[in-house]
Coordinates of N, CA and C in Angstrom, one line a residue:
M836 N 82.5 85.1 90.1 CA 82.6 85.8 91.4 C 81.9 84.9 92.4
A837 N 82.5 84.7 93.6 CA 82.0 83.9 94.6 C 81.2 84.7 95.6
F838 N 80.5 84.0 96.5 CA 79.8 84.7 97.6 C 80.7 85.5 98.5
S839 N 80.3 86.7 98.9 CA 81.1 87.5 99.8 C 80.1 88.4 100.6
S840 N 80.6 88.8 101.8 CA 79.9 89.7 102.6 C 80.8 90.8 103.1
T841 N 80.1 92.0 103.4 CA 80.9 93.2 103.8 C 80.2 93.8 105.0
I842 N 81.0 94.2 106.0 CA 80.4 94.9 107.2 C 80.4 96.4 106.8
L843 N 79.3 97.1 106.9 CA 79.1 98.5 106.6 C 79.1 99.4 107.8
G844 N 78.7 98.8 109.0 CA 78.5 99.6 110.2 C 78.5 98.8 111.5
R845 N 78.7 99.5 112.6 CA 78.7 98.9 113.9 C 78.3 99.9 114.9
T846 N 77.5 99.5 115.9 CA 77.1 100.3 117.0 C 76.7 99.5 118.2
V847 N 76.6 100.1 119.3 CA 76.1 99.5 120.6 C 74.7 99.8 120.8
F848 N 73.9 98.8 121.1 CA 72.5 99.0 121.4 C 72.2 98.4 122.7
G849 N 72.1 99.2 123.8 CA 72.0 98.6 125.2 C 73.2 97.8 125.5
N850 N 73.0 96.5 125.8 CA 74.2 95.7 126.1 C 74.6 94.8 125.0
K851 N 74.1 95.1 123.8 CA 74.4 94.3 122.6 C 75.2 95.1 121.6
V852 N 76.0 94.4 120.8 CA 76.7 95.0 119.7 C 75.9 94.7 118.4
V853 N 75.7 95.7 117.6 CA 74.9 95.5 116.3 C 75.8 95.8 115.2
T854 N 75.8 94.9 114.2 CA 76.6 95.2 113.0 C 75.6 95.0 111.8
W855 N 76.0 95.6 110.6 CA 75.2 95.4 109.5 C 76.0 95.5 108.2
G856 N 75.5 95.0 107.1 CA 76.3 95.0 105.9 C 75.5 94.4 104.7
T857 N 76.3 94.0 103.7 CA 75.7 93.4 102.5 C 76.2 92.0 102.2
F858 N 75.5 91.3 101.4 CA 76.1 90.0 100.9 C 75.9 90.0 99.4
T859 N 76.8 89.4 98.7 CA 76.8 89.3 97.2 C 77.0 87.9 96.8
N860 N 76.2 87.4 95.9 CA 76.3 86.1 95.3 C 76.9 86.2 93.9
G861 N 77.6 85.2 93.4 CA 77.9 85.1 92.0 C 76.7 84.7 91.3
A862 N 76.7 84.7 90.0 CA 75.5 84.4 89.2 C 74.9 83.0 89.5
T863 N 75.7 82.0 90.0 CA 75.1 80.7 90.3 C 75.2 80.4 91.8
D864 N 75.7 81.3 92.6 CA 75.8 81.0 94.0 C 74.5 81.1 94.7
T865 N 74.3 80.3 95.8 CA 73.1 80.2 96.6 C 73.4 80.4 98.1
G866 N 74.3 81.4 98.4 CA 74.6 81.7 99.8 C 76.0 81.4 100.1
G867 N 76.3 81.5 101.4 CA 77.6 81.3 101.9 C 77.7 81.7 103.4
D868 N 78.9 82.1 103.9 CA 79.1 82.5 105.3 C 79.3 84.0 105.4
I869 N 78.5 84.6 106.3 CA 78.6 86.0 106.6 C 79.5 86.1 107.8
N870 N 80.5 87.0 107.8 CA 81.3 87.3 108.9 C 80.7 88.6 109.5
T871 N 80.0 88.5 110.6 CA 79.3 89.6 111.2 C 80.2 90.6 112.0
G872 N 81.4 90.1 112.3 CA 82.3 90.9 113.1 C 82.1 90.7 114.6
L873 N 81.1 89.9 114.9 CA 80.7 89.6 116.3 C 81.4 88.3 116.7
K874 N 81.7 88.2 118.0 CA 82.2 86.9 118.6 C 81.0 85.9 118.6
V875 N 79.9 86.3 119.0 CA 78.7 85.5 119.0 C 77.5 86.2 118.4
C876 N 76.9 85.6 117.4 CA 75.7 86.2 116.7 C 74.5 85.5 117.4
E877 N 73.6 86.4 118.0 CA 72.4 85.9 118.6 C 71.2 86.1 117.8
F878 N 71.2 87.0 116.8 CA 70.1 87.2 115.9 C 70.6 87.9 114.6
I879 N 70.0 87.5 113.5 CA 70.4 88.1 112.2 C 69.2 88.2 111.3
V880 N 69.1 89.3 110.6 CA 68.0 89.6 109.7 C 68.6 89.6 108.3
L881 N 67.9 89.0 107.3 CA 68.4 89.0 106.0 C 67.3 89.6 105.1
Q882 N 67.7 90.3 104.1 CA 66.8 90.9 103.1 C 67.4 91.0 101.7
H883 N 66.8 90.4 100.7 CA 67.2 90.5 99.4 C 67.1 91.9 98.9
K884 N 67.9 92.3 97.9 CA 67.7 93.6 97.3 C 67.4 93.5 95.8
G885 N 66.8 94.4 95.2 CA 66.5 94.3 93.8 C 65.3 95.1 93.4
S886 N 65.0 95.0 92.1 CA 63.8 95.8 91.7 C 62.6 94.9 91.4
S887 N 62.7 93.6 91.7 CA 61.6 92.7 91.5 C 61.5 91.7 92.7
V888 N 60.5 90.9 92.7 CA 60.2 89.9 93.7 C 61.1 88.7 93.5
V889 N 61.6 88.1 94.6 CA 62.4 86.9 94.4 C 61.5 85.7 94.8
S890 N 61.9 84.6 94.3 CA 61.0 83.4 94.5 C 61.1 82.8 95.9
D891 N 62.3 83.0 96.6 CA 62.4 82.4 97.9 C 63.1 83.5 98.8
A892 N 62.7 83.5 100.1 CA 63.3 84.4 101.1 C 64.7 83.8 101.5
P893 N 65.7 84.6 101.8 CA 66.9 84.1 102.3 C 66.7 83.6 103.7
V894 N 67.5 82.5 104.1 CA 67.4 81.9 105.4 C 68.7 81.7 106.0
V895 N 68.7 81.7 107.4 CA 69.9 81.4 108.2 C 70.0 79.9 108.4
N896 N 71.1 79.3 108.0 CA 71.3 77.8 108.1 C 72.1 77.5 109.3
E897 N 71.7 78.0 110.5 CA 72.5 77.9 111.7 C 71.5 77.8 112.9
T898 N 71.9 77.2 114.0 CA 71.2 77.3 115.2 C 71.8 78.5 116.0
L899 N 71.0 79.5 116.3 CA 71.5 80.7 117.0 C 71.3 80.5 118.5
P900 N 72.2 81.0 119.3 CA 73.4 81.8 118.9 C 74.5 80.9 118.3
C901 N 75.3 81.5 117.5 CA 76.4 80.8 116.8 C 77.6 81.7 116.7
D902 N 78.7 81.1 116.2 CA 80.0 81.9 116.0 C 79.7 83.0 115.0
G903 N 79.9 84.2 115.3 CA 79.6 85.4 114.5 C 80.5 85.5 113.3
S904 N 81.6 84.8 113.2 CA 82.5 84.9 112.1 C 82.1 84.1 110.9
A905 N 81.1 83.2 111.1 CA 80.7 82.3 110.0 C 79.2 81.9 110.1
V906 N 78.3 82.9 109.9 CA 76.9 82.6 109.9 C 76.5 82.2 108.5
T907 N 76.1 80.9 108.3 CA 75.8 80.4 107.0 C 74.4 80.8 106.6
I908 N 74.3 81.3 105.4 CA 72.9 81.7 104.9 C 72.7 80.9 103.5
V909 N 71.4 80.8 103.2 CA 71.0 80.2 101.9 C 70.1 81.2 101.3
T910 N 70.4 81.4 100.0 CA 69.6 82.5 99.2 C 69.1 81.9 97.9
A911 N 68.3 82.6 97.2 CA 67.9 82.3 95.9 C 69.2 82.5 95.0
Q912 N 69.3 81.8 93.9 CA 70.5 81.8 93.1 C 70.8 83.2 92.6
G913 N 72.0 83.6 92.8 CA 72.5 84.9 92.3 C 71.9 86.1 92.9
E914 N 71.2 86.0 94.0 CA 70.5 87.2 94.7 C 71.5 87.8 95.7
D915 N 71.5 89.1 95.7 CA 72.3 89.9 96.7 C 71.4 90.5 97.7
G916 N 71.9 91.0 98.8 CA 71.1 91.6 99.8 C 71.8 92.2 101.0
Y917 N 71.0 92.4 102.0 CA 71.5 93.1 103.2 C 71.3 92.2 104.5
W918 N 72.2 92.4 105.5 CA 72.0 91.7 106.7 C 72.2 92.7 107.9
F919 N 71.6 92.3 109.1 CA 71.6 93.1 110.3 C 71.7 92.1 111.4
A920 N 72.8 92.2 112.2 CA 73.1 91.2 113.3 C 73.2 91.8 114.6
F921 N 72.7 91.1 115.7 CA 72.9 91.4 117.1 C 73.7 90.3 117.8
G922 N 74.5 90.7 118.7 CA 75.3 89.8 119.5 C 76.2 90.5 120.4
H923 N 77.4 89.8 120.7 CA 78.4 90.4 121.5 C 79.8 90.0 121.1
E924 N 80.7 90.8 121.6 CA 82.1 90.6 121.2 C 82.9 89.8 122.3

């Protein structure tokens, strides 16, 4: 299984559009591109999920703001998690 991301929700917060979802890695994957559903992503929060501590925090491998259809992240190997993005369409 390869890296994938899913949009779970969308709302408007003031003059910003906010989207959120999940990312899933294959057993040996260490990240990939998140499609936030935004034209421009100005801010994104990443959080691993699980029942134990991970060795490394997930990071955004982009200079923000960036194209919201391909926000590259780097994660610990095989770790899944959640994302929360702000921007505009």
